[in-house]
Short mmCIF file of C-alpha atoms and ligand atoms in Angstrom, two decimals:
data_model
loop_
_atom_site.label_atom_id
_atom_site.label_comp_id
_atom_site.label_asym_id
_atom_site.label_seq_id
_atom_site.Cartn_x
_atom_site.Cartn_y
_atom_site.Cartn_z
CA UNK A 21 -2.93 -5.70 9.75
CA UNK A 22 -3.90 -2.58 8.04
CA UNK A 23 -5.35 -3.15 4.78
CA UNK A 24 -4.69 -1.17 1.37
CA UNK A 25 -6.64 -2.33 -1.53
CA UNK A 26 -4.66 -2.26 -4.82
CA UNK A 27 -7.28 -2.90 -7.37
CA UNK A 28 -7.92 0.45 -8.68
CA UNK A 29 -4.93 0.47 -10.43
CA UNK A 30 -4.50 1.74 -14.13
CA UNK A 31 -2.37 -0.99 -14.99
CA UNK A 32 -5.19 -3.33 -14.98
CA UNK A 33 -6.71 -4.09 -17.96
CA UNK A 34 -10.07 -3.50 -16.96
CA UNK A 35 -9.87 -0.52 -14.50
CA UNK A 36 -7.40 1.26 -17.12
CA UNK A 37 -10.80 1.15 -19.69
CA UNK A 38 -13.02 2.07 -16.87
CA UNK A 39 -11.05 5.36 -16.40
CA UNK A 40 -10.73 6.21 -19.76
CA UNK A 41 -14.49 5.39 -20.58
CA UNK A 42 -15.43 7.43 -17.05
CA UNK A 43 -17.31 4.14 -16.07
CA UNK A 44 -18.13 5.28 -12.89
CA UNK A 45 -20.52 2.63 -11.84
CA UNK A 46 -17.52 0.14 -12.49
CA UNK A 47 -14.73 2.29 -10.43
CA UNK A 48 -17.16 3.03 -7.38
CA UNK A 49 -18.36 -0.99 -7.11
CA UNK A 50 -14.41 -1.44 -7.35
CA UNK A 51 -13.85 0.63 -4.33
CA UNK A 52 -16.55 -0.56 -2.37
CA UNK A 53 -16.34 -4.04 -2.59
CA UNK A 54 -12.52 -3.28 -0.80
CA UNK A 55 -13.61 -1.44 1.65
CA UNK A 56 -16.58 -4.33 2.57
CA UNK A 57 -13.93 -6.75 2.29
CA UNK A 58 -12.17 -4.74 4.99
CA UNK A 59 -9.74 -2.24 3.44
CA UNK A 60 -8.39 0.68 6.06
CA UNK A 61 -7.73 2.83 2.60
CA UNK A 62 -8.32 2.21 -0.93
CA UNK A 63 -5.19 2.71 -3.60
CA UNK A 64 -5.97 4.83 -6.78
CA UNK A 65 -3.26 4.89 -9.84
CA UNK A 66 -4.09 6.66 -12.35
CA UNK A 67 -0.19 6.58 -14.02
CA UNK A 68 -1.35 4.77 -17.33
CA UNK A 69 -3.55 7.62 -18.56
CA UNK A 70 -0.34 9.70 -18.86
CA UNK A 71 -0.74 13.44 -19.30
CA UNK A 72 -4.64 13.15 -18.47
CA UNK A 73 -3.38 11.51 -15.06
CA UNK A 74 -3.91 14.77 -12.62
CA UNK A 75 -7.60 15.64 -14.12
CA UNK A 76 -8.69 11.79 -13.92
CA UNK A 77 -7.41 12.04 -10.33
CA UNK A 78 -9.62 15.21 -9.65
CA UNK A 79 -12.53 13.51 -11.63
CA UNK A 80 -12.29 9.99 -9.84
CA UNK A 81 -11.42 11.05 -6.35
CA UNK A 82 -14.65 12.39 -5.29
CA UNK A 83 -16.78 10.11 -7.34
CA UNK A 84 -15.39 7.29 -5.20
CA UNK A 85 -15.38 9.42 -1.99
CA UNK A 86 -19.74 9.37 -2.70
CA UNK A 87 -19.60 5.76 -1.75
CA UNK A 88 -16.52 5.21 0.48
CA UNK A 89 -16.31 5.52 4.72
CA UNK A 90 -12.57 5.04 4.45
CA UNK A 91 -9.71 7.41 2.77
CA UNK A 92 -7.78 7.30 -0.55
CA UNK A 93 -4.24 6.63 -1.08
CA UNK A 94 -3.05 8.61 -3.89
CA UNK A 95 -0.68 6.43 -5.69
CA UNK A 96 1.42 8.25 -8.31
CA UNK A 97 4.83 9.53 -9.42
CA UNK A 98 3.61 12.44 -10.67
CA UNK A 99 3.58 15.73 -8.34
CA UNK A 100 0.93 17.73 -10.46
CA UNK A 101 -0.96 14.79 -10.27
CA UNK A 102 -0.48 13.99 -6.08
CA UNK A 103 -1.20 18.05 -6.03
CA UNK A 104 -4.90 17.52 -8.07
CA UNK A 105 -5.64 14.43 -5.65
CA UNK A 106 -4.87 16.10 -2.51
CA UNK A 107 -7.49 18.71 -2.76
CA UNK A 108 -9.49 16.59 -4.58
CA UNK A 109 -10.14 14.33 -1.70
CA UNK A 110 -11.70 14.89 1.50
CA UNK A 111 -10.51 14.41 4.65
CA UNK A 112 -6.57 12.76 5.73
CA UNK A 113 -5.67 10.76 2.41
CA UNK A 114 -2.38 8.60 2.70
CA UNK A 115 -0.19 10.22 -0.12
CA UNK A 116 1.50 7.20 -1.74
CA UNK A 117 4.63 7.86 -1.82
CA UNK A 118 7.14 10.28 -1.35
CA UNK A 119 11.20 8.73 -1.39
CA UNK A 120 14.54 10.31 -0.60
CA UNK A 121 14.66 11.42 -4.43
CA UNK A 122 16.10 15.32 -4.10
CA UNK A 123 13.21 16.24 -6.72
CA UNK A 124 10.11 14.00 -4.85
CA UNK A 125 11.18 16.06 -1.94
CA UNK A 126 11.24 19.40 -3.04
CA UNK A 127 8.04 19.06 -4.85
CA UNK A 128 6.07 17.23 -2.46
CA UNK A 129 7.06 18.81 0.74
CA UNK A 130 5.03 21.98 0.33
CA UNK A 131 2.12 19.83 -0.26
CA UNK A 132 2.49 17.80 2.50
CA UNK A 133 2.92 20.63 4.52
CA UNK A 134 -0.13 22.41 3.38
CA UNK A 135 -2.79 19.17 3.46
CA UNK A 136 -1.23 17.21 6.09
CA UNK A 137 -1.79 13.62 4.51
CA UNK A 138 -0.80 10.38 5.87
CA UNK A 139 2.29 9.34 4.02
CA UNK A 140 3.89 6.57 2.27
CA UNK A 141 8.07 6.85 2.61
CA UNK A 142 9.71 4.22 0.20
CA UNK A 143 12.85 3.53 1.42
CA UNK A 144 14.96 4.44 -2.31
CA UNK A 145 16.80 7.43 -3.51
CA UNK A 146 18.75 8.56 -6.70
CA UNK A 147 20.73 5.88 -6.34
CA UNK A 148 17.67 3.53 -6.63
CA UNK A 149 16.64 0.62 -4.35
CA UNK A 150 19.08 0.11 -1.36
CA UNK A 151 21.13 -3.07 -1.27
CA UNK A 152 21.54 -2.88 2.35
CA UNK A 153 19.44 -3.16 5.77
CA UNK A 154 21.29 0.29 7.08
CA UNK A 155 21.16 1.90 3.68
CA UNK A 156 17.05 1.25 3.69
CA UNK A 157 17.00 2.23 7.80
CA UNK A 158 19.45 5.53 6.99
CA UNK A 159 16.64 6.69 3.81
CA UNK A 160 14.03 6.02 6.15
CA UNK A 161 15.31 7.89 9.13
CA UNK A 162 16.28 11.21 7.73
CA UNK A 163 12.63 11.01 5.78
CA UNK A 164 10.82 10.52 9.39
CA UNK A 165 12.79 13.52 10.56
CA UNK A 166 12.16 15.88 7.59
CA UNK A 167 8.11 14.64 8.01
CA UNK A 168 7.69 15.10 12.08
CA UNK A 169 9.51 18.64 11.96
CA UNK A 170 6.91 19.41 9.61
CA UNK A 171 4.43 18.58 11.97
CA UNK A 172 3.48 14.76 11.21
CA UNK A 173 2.38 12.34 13.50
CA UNK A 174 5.01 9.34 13.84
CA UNK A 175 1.71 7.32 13.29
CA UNK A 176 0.62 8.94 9.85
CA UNK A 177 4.28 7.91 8.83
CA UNK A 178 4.43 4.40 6.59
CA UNK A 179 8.45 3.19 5.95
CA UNK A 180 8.08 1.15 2.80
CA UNK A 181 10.88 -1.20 2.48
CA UNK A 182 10.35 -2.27 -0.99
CA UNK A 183 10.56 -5.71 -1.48
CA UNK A 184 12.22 -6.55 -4.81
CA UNK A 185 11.29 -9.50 -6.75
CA UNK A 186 12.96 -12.99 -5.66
CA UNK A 187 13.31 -14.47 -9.33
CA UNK A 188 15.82 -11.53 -9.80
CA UNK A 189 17.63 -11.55 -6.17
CA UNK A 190 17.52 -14.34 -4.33
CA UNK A 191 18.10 -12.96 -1.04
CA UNK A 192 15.59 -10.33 -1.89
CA UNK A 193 13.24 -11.51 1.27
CA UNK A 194 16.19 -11.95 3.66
CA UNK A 195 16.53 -8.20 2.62
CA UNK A 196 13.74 -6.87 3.50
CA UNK A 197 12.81 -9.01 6.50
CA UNK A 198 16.52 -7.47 8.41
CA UNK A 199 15.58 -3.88 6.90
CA UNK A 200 11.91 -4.15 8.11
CA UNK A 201 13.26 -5.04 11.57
CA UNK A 202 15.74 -2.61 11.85
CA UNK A 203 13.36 0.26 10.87
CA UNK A 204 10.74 -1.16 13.96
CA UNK A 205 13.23 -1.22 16.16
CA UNK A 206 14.52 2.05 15.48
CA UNK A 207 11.27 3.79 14.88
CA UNK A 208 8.93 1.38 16.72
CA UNK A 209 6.26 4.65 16.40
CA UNK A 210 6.25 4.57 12.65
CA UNK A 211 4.17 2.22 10.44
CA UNK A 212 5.74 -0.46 8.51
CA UNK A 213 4.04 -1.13 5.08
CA UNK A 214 4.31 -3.29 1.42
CA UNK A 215 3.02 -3.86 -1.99
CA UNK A 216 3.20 -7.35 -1.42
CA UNK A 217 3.12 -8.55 -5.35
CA UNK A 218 6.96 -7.99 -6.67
CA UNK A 219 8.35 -10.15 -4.05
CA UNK A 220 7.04 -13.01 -6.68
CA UNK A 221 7.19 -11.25 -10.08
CA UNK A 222 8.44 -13.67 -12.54
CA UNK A 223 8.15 -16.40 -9.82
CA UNK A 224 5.76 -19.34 -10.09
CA UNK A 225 2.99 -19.77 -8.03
CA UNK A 226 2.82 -16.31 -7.04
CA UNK A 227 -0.31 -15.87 -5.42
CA UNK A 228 0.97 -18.47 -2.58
CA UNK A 229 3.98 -16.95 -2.07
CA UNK A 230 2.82 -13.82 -1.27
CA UNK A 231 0.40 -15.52 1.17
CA UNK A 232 3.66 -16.89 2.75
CA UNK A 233 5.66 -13.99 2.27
CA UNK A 234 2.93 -11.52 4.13
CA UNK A 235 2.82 -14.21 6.90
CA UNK A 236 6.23 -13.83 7.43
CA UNK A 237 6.55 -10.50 7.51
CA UNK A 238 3.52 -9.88 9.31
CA UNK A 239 5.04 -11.70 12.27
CA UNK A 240 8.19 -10.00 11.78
CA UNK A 241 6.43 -6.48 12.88
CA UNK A 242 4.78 -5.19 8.88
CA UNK A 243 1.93 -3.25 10.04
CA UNK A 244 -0.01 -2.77 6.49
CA UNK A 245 -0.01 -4.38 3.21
CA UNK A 246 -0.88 -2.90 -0.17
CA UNK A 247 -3.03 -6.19 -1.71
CA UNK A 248 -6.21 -7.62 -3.36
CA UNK A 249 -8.64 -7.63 -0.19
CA UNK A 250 -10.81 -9.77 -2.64
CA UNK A 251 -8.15 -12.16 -2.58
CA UNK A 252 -9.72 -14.75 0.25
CA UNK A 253 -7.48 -17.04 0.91
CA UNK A 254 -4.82 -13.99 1.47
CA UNK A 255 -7.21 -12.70 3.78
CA UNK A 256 -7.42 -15.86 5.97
CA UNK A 257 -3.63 -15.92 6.03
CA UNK A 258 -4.11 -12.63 7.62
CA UNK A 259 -6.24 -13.77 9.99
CA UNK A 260 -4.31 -17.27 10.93
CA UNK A 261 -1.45 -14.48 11.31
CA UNK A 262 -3.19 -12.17 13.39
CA UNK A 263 -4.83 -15.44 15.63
CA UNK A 264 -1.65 -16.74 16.07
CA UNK A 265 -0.44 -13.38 17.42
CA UNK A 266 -3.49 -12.95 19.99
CA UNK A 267 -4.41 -9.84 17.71
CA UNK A 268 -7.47 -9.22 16.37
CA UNK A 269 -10.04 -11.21 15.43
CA UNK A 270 -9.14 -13.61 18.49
CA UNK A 271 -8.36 -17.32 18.20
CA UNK A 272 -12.33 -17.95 18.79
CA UNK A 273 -12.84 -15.79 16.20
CA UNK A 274 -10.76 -17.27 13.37
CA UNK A 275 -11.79 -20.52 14.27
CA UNK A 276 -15.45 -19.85 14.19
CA UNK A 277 -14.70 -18.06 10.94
CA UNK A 278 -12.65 -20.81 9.44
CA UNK A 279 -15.45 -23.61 10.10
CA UNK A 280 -18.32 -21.31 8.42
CA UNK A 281 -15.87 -20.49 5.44
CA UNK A 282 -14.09 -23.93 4.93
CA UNK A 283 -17.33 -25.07 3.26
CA UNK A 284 -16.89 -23.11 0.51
CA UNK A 285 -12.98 -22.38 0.48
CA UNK A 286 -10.90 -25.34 -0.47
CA UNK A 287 -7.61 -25.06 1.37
N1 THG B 17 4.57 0.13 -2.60
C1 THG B 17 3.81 1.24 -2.61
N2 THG B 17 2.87 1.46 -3.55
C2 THG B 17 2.69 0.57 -4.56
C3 THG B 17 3.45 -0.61 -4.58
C4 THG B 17 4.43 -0.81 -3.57
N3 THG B 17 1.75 0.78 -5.52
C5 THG B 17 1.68 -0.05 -6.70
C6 THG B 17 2.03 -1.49 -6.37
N4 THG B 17 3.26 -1.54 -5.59
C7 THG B 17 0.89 -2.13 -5.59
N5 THG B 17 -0.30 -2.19 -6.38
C8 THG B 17 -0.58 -3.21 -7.29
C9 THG B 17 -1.74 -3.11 -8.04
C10 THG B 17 -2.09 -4.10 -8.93
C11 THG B 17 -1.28 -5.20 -9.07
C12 THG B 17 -0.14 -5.31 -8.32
C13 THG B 17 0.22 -4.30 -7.43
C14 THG B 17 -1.68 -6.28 -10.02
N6 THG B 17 -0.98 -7.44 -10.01
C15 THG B 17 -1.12 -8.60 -10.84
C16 THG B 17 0.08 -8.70 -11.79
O1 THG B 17 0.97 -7.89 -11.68
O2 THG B 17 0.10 -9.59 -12.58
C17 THG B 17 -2.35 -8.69 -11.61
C18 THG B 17 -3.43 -9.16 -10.77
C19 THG B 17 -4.72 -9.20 -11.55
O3 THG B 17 -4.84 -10.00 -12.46
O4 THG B 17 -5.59 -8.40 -11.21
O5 THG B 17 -2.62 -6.11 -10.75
O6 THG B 17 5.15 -1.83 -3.55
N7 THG B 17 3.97 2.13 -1.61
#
């Protein structure tokens, strides 16, 4: 399972002061402690600061790059603001997220063209979240096409689903499960990925049900997760998963992992 860290996001309390105050000791420790908890990228949304959003993305982007191995994934709406982040950062960063929106297209092709990021697809146009597995599979495919004839690799490519949140539509995981499966099955060369918290907005108990919810789709083919890798008892769900799959760590692994961390992890 590939690994986004969400916690440097400016709708947290905390991170939303750190920006504003240029905290930079607080942001970088943010990042870090992701990555060492084993993050593949690490998510920066800088949305709440508003019209100061693209210079606090060319501001924060290298001062986390100082401390980070992995890549940023520049999470925002705004194309001025996805343009300051892309040169900003160094190296591949995942661009989080281009849709079938006529607008997010036009503006963001050029850009992807010209830096060549990995890149988020969410699977909604203008006329908003699909309500149907093909409607969510047709978005995706005719975004995969635009993106390889511009000369992306099928494995830079992340289909986003978009779960929507349970308390709302009850067959909002049923949803997503059939449209994640379609998409593998149809692009088995593409990434599947989530933000795994609005399955359970407005749901109790929401930190176990995205434990369960990742498990499930986990095993039904999602390749990466957008989550708190602080989170630990997410993280050994992840692991259980990936055991029970013969994936990596190996069974050995998890269960040498699992005595060691038991002691101080009540189930
Ligand atoms: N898909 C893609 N990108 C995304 C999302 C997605 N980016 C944003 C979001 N969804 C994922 N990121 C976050 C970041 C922070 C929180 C949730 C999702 C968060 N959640 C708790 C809450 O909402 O109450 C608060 C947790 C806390 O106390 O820290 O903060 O779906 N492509």
């Amino acid at each position: 399972m590939i690994i986004i860290g969400e916690r440097l996001n400016s709708s947290r309390k905390p991170v939303l002061q750190a920006m504003e105050n240029k905290d930079e000791n607080y942001l970088q420790k943010e990042a870090l402690k992701q990555e060492q908890a084993g993050a593949s990228f690490i998510d920066v949304n800088a949305a709440a600061l508003l019209d100061k959003e693209p210079e606090a993305l060319e501001w924060i982007i290298p001062l986390l790059q100082e401390k980070l191995s992995v890549p940023l994934a520049i999470d925002t709406p705004n194309p001025k603001a996805m343009e300051e982040g892309l040169k900003a950062h160094r190296g591949k960063a995942l661009l989080n997220s281009l849709s079938g929106e006529k607008e997010k297209i036009k503006s963001l092709l050029p850009l992807i063209k010209e830096h060549k990021p990995s890149v988020i697809v969410l699977c909604l146009d203008e006329k908003g979240l699909p309500r149907s597995p093909e409607y969510a599979l047709s978005i995706a495919n005719r975004l995969v096409d635009l993106l390889v004839k511009e000369g992306l690799d099928t494995d830079d490519i992340f289909i986003d689903p978009l779960a929507h949140p349970v308390s709302i539509e009850p067959d909002a995981a049923p949803l997503f499960l059939e449209s994640l499966r379609r998409i593998k099955e149809k692009m088995p060369d593409v990434k599947t990925i989530a933000g795994l918290s609005n399955i359970s907005f407005g749901f109790p108990q929401r930190r176990l049900v995205n434990r369960i919810f990742l498990s499930i789709a986990f095993l039904n083919g999602l390749d990466a997760a957008i989550l708190d890798p602080l989170d630990a008892k997410l993280l050994r769900a992840i692991s259980a998963a990936e055991a029970l799959l013969d994936q990596e760590p190996s069974l050995q692994d998890y269960g040498r992992e699992t005595r060691k961390k038991t002691i101080k992890i009540k189930e």
